[in-house]
GROMACS .gro file of C-alpha atoms in nm:
model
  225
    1UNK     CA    1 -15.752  -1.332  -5.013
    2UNK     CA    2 -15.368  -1.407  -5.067
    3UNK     CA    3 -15.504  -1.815  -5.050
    4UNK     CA    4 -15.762  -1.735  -5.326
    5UNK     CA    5 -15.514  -1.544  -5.538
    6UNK     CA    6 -15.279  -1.872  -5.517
    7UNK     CA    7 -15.572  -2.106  -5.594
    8UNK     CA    8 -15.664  -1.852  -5.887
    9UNK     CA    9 -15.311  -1.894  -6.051
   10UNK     CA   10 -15.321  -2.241  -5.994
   11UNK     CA   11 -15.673  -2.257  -6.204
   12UNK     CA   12 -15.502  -2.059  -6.465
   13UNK     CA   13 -15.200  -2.276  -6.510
   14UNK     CA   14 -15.410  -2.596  -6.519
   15UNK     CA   15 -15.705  -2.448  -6.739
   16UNK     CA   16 -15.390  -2.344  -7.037
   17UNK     CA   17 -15.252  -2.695  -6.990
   18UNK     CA   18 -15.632  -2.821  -7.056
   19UNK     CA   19 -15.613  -2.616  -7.376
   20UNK     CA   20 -15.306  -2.674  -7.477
   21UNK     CA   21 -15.394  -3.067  -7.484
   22UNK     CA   22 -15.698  -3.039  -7.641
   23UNK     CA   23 -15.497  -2.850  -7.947
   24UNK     CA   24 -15.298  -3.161  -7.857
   25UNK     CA   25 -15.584  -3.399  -7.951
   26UNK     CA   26 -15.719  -3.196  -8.241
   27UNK     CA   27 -15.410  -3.220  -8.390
   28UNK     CA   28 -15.363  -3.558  -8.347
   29UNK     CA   29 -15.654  -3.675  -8.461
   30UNK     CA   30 -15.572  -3.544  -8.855
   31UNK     CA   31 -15.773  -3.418  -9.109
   32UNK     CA   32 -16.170  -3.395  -9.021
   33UNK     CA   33 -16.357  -3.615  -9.257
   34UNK     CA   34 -16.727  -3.625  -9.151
   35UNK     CA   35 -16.848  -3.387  -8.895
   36UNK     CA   36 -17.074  -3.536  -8.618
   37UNK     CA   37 -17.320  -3.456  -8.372
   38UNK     CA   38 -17.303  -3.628  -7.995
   39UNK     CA   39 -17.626  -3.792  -7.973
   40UNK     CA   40 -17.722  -3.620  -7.648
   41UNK     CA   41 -17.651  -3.263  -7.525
   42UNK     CA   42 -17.872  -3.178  -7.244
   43UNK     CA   43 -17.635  -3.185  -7.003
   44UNK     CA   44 -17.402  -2.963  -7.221
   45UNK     CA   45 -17.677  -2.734  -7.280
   46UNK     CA   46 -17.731  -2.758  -6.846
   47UNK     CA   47 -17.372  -2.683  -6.795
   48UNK     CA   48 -17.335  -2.398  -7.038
   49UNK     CA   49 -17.646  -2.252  -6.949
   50UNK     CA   50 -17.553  -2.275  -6.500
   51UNK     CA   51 -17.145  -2.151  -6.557
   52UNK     CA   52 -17.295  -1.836  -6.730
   53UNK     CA   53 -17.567  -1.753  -6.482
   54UNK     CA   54 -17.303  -1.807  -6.145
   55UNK     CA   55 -17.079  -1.595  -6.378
   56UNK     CA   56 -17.316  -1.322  -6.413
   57UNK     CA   57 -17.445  -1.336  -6.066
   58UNK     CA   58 -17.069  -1.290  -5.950
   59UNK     CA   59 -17.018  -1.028  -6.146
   60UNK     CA   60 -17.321  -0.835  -6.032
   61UNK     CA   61 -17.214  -0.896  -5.680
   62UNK     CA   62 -16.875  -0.745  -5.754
   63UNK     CA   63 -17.044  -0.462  -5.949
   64UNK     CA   64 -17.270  -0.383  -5.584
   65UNK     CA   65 -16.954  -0.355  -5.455
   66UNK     CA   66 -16.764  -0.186  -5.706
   67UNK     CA   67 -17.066   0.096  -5.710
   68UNK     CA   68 -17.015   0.170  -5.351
   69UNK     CA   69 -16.674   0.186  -5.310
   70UNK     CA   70 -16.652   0.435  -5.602
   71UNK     CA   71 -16.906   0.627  -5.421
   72UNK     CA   72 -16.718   0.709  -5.158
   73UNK     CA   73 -16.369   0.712  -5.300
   74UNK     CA   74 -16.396   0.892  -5.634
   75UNK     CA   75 -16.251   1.165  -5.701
   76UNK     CA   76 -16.117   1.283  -5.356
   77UNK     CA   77 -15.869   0.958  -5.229
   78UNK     CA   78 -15.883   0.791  -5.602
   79UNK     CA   79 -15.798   0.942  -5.996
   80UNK     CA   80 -15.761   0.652  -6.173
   81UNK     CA   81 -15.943   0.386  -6.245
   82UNK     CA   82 -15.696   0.113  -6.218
   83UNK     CA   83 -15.596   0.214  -5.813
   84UNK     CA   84 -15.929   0.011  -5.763
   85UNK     CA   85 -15.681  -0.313  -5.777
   86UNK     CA   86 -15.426  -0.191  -5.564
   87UNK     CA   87 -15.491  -0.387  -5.219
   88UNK     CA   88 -15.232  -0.185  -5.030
   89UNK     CA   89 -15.364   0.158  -5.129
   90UNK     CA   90 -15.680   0.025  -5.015
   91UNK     CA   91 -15.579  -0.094  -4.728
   92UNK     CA   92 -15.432   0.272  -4.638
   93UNK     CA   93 -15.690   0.421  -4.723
   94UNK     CA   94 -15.911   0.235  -4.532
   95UNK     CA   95 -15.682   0.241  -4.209
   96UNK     CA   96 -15.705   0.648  -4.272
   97UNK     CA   97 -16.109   0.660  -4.239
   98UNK     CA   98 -16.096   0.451  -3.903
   99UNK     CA   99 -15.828   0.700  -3.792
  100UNK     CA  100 -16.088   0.949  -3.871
  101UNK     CA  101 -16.367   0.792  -3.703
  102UNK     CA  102 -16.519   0.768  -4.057
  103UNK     CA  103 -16.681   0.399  -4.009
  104UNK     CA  104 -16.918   0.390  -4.311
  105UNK     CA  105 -16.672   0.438  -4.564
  106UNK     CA  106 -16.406   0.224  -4.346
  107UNK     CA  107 -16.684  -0.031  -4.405
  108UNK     CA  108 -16.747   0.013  -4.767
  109UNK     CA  109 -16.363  -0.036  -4.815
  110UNK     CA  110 -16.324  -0.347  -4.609
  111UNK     CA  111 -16.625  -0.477  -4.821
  112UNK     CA  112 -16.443  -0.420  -5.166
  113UNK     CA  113 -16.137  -0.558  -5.027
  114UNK     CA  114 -16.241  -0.888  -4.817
  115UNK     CA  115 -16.504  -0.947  -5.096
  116UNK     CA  116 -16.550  -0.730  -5.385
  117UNK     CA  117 -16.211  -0.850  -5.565
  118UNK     CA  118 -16.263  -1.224  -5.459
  119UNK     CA  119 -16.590  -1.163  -5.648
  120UNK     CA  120 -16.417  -1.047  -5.910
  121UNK     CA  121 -16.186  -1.327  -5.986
  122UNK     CA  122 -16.487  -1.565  -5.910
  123UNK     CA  123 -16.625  -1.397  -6.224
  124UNK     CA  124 -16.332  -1.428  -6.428
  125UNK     CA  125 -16.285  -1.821  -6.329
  126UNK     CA  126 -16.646  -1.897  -6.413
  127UNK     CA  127 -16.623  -1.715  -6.738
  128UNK     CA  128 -16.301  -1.929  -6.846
  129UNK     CA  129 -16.547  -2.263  -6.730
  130UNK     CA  130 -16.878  -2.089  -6.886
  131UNK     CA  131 -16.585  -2.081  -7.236
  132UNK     CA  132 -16.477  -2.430  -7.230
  133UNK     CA  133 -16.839  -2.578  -7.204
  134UNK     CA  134 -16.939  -2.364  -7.475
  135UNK     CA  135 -16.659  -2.518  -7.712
  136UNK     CA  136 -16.751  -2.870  -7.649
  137UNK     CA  137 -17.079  -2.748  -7.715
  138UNK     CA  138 -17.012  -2.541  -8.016
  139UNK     CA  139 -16.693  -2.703  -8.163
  140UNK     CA  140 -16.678  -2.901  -8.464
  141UNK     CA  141 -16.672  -3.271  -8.337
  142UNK     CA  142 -16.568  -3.623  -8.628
  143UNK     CA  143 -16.459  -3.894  -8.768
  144UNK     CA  144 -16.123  -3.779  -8.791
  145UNK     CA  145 -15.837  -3.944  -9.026
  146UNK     CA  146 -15.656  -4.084  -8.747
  147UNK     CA  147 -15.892  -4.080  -8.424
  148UNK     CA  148 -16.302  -3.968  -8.393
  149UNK     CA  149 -16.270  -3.618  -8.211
  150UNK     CA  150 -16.609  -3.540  -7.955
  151UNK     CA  151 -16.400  -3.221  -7.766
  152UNK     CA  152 -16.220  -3.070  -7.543
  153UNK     CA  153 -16.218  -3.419  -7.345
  154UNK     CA  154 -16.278  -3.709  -7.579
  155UNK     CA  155 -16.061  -3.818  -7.844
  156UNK     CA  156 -16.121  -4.187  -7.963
  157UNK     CA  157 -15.798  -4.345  -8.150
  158UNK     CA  158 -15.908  -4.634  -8.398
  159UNK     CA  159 -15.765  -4.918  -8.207
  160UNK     CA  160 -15.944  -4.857  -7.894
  161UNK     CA  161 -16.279  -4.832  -8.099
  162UNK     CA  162 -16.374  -5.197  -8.065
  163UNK     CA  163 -16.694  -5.202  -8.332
  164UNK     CA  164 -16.951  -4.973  -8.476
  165UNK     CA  165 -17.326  -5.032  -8.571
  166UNK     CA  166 -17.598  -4.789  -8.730
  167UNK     CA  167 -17.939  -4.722  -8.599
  168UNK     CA  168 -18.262  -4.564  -8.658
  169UNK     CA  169 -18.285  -4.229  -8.937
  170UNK     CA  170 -18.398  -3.887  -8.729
  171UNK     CA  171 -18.464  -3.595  -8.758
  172UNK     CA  172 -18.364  -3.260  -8.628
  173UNK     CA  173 -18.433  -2.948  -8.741
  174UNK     CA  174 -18.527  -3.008  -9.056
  175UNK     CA  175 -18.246  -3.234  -9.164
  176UNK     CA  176 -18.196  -3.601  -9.203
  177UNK     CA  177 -17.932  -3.777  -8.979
  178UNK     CA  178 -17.830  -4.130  -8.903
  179UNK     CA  179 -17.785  -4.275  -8.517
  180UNK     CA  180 -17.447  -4.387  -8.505
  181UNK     CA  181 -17.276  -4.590  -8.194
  182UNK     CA  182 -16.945  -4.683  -8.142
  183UNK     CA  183 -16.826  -4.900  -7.855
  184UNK     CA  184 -16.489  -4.735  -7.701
  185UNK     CA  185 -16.291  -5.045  -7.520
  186UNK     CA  186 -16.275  -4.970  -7.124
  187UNK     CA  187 -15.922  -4.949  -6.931
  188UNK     CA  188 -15.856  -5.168  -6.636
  189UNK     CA  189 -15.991  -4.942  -6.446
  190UNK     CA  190 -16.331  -4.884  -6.628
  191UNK     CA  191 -16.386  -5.245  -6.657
  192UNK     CA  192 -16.354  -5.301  -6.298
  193UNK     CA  193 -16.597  -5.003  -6.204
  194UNK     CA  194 -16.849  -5.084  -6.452
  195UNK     CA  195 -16.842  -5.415  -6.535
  196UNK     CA  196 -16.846  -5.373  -6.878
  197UNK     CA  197 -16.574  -5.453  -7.156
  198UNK     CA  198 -16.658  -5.157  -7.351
  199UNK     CA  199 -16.877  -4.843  -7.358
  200UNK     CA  200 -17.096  -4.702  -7.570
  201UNK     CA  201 -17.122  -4.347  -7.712
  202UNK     CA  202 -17.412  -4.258  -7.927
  203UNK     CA  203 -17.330  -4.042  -8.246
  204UNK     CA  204 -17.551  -3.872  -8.533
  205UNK     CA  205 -17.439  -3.824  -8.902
  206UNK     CA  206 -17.582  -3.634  -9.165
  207UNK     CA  207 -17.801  -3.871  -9.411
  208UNK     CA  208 -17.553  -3.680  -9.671
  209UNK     CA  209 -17.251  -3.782  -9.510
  210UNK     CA  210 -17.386  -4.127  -9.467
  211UNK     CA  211 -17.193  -4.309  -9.763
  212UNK     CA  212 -16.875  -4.136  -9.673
  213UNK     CA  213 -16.870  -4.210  -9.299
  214UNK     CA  214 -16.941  -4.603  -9.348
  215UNK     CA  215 -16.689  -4.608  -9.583
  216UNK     CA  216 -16.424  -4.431  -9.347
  217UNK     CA  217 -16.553  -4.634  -9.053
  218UNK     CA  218 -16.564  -5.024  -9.276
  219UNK     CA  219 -16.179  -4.960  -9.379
  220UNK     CA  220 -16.125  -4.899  -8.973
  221UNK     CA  221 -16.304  -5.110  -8.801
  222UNK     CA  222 -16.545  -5.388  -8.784
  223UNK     CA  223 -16.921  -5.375  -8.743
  224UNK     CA  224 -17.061  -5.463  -8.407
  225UNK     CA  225 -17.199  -5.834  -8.431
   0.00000   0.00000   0.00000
């Protein structure tokens, strides 16, 4: 439990230094000219859709055990709510009902304690995961004035955008957009793995916004080919 709690703090630390940067990259990118879609969000809508049903299934673990414990403790060994987090008064209390031969509710205490809380933070860490997925699915994603913002993770600057090209009209639900692909240049690294001096990510733009976001992207960048 005391290796958990660690690990927990840890996740905390490293999930507001996550949010911190993306604020980071939002505000480096500028001012938000045209507002995009990402051309394919299945497996956004996958990961959103998972985090939140592990979350709730933790959390209706933790409420099995929750349920019992206050079963047996409330009101005679516990008056306020909040004792339910204190380990050590647990822990005592537990020790007391083995004293007393009392090995159900020594049980139903060991449960809470070895389990129920771990359960608990579980909960809380997939909620903070379920939270980020659903602002890279939900946040407002563009052709920025300085970069092209796609999230909490993906922040293109205009010289590592190596060309752009349009594609085919669509539609989707009920509106008009242009297919819109820009080809990010690959680090070292990326080249090496993938073979490939750049890599694609598919974009959609409002048919409105069409005018304005070849006009942003021509005084960038060049057009592929």
């Amino acid at each position: 439990m005391r290796y958990f709690l660690l690990v927990f703090i840890v996740f905390l630390i490293m999930t507001s230094i996550d949010i911190l940067t993306t604020i980071n990259k939002r505000s480096r990118a500028g001012e938000m000219l045209v507002y995009v879609k990402c051309g394919s969000r299945a497996l956004l809508i996958f990961n959103l859709i998972g985090t939140s049903i592990v979350a709730l299934l933790y959390l209706w673990i933790f409420y099995k055990r929750l349920n019992r414990l206050v079963s047996v403790l409330y009101p005679q060994y516990l008056d306020k709510w909040y004792q339910i987090f204190n380990y050590r008064l647990l822990e005592e209390i537990r020790e007391g009902f083995v004293e007393k031969g009392m090995l159900h509710e020594s049980i139903t205490v060991e449960r809470f304690t070895d389990s129920g809380l771990f359960y608990l933070m579980l909960f809380i860490l997939w909620i903070i995961i379920t939270c980020t997925y659903a602002y890279d699915y939900f946040g407002k994603k563009g052709i920025c004035d300085r970069a092209i913002f796609l999230g909490r993770s993906f922040l293109y600057c205009w010289n590592k955008i190596s060309c752009y090209e349009w594609g085919e009209q669509c539609n989707k639900r009920n509106r008009k957009y242009r297919k819109l692909a820009i080809f990010v240049n690959n680090g070292k690294l990326s080249r090496w793995l993938t073979g490939n001096d750049t890599m694609k990510v598919n974009l959609m733009v409002n048919m409105e916004d069409y005018e304005k976001a070849e006009g942003i992207l021509r005084d960038k960048m060049l057009k592929c080919g």
